[in-house]
Amino acid sequence: MIRKCLFPAAGYGTRFLPATKSMPKEMLPIVNKPLIQYGVEEARDAGLQHMAIVTGRGKRALEDHFDISYELEHQIRGTDKENFLNGTRELMDTCTFSYTRQVEMKGLGHAILSGRSLIGDEPFAVVLADDLCLNLDGDGVLTQMIKLYKQFRCSIVAIQEVPMDQTSKYGIIAGEQIREGIYRVNSMVEKPQPEDAPSNLAIIGRYILTADIFDLIEDTEPGKGGEIQITDALMKQAQNGCVLAYKFQGTRFDCGGAEGYIAATNFCYESLYKQGL
Ligand code: G1P
């Protein structure tokens, strides 16, 4: 079964400069919790215990976040402030964290390939932490996708409908709907202009990938933007076998930019923080 979750987290976060000049974008807080922690919690809630994080230069804060801070913890011991660390502590107690560095930034496909030594030869999940996905009324998005994986045993991408003028921000799929909200992918294009987009179904930052994806990425030439795209490797997988696209239940915030970040902050403040969640 799926045990591991890969977090590509080496990107520069240029849309958030200067905040991300010396701080990883995955450490940006949504109210009082960094984005990476929301992602790890979603993975843990889906039953995944091994977090594999692909970092890069200047990303040390990510490793420190999931580690003990002796001085701080000593200072607040016995006060009610200790409770603020309970959530992080629980993750550290129930999950393992392993790290590798992506030395050169050559695209999301390349970032995922950089995590191969942490994953090995088994299916795994991928979370792009700046896509914050919440489903307060039911299962988290990864939980939904893992349920689907158990039935189909193939790679799955999460999708949502976007306005046609936004297709150039996403990988776009087209496919045959096999069940309500589930498509068998037959076309996949990275960031097409609206006139070239096969549909308005956009891939968002949640994937389940079977291990053969690594060899497919190795054989993938640089594509859009001169980068090695996971979308191109997945297209090959779809041609050789099967890739599903899944319209998930819940809300997704693009926290890599100001608008989505503010929307996520307002939503989490009202629906989680104020409720003491
Ligand atoms: C990446 C993928 C793209 C996907 C997006 C989701 O793009 O390449 O296919 O739609 O994540 O967030 P990025 O946003 O990293 O440029």
Coordinates of C-alpha atoms and ligand atoms in Angstrom, one line a residue, residues 15 25 108 128 130-131 169-172 189-191 202-205 207 227 229-231 252, ligand 1:
R15 CA 6.0 35.2 -6.6
K25 CA 7.9 29.5 0.7
L108 CA 8.8 19.5 -11.1
L128 CA 2.9 20.5 -3.6
D130 CA 1.7 25.7 -1.8
D131 CA -1.5 24.2 -3.1
K169 CA -1.0 28.2 -15.3
Y170 CA -1.6 24.5 -15.1
G171 CA -1.2 21.1 -16.5
I172 CA -4.4 20.4 -18.4
V189 CA -0.5 19.3 -21.8
E190 CA 1.6 21.5 -19.5
K191 CA 0.4 25.1 -19.3
A202 CA -6.5 21.6 -14.5
I203 CA -4.1 19.4 -12.5
I204 CA -3.6 20.7 -8.9
G205 CA -0.8 19.8 -6.6
Y207 CA -0.6 13.1 -7.2
E227 CA 12.0 22.1 -17.6
Q229 CA 7.7 18.2 -16.6
I230 CA 5.9 15.6 -14.6
T231 CA 2.9 16.2 -16.9
R252 CA -7.9 24.4 -3.0
Ligands
G1P1 C1 3.0 22.5 -11.4 C2 2.7 21.5 -12.5 C3 1.4 21.8 -13.2 C4 0.3 21.8 -12.1 C5 0.6 22.8 -11.0 C6 -0.4 22.6 -9.9 O1 3.2 23.7 -11.9 O2 3.8 21.6 -13.5 O3 1.1 20.8 -14.2 O4 -0.9 22.2 -12.7 O5 1.9 22.5 -10.4 O6 -0.1 23.6 -8.9 P1 3.8 25.0 -11.1 O7 2.7 25.6 -10.4 O8 4.8 24.4 -10.1 O9 4.4 25.8 -12.1

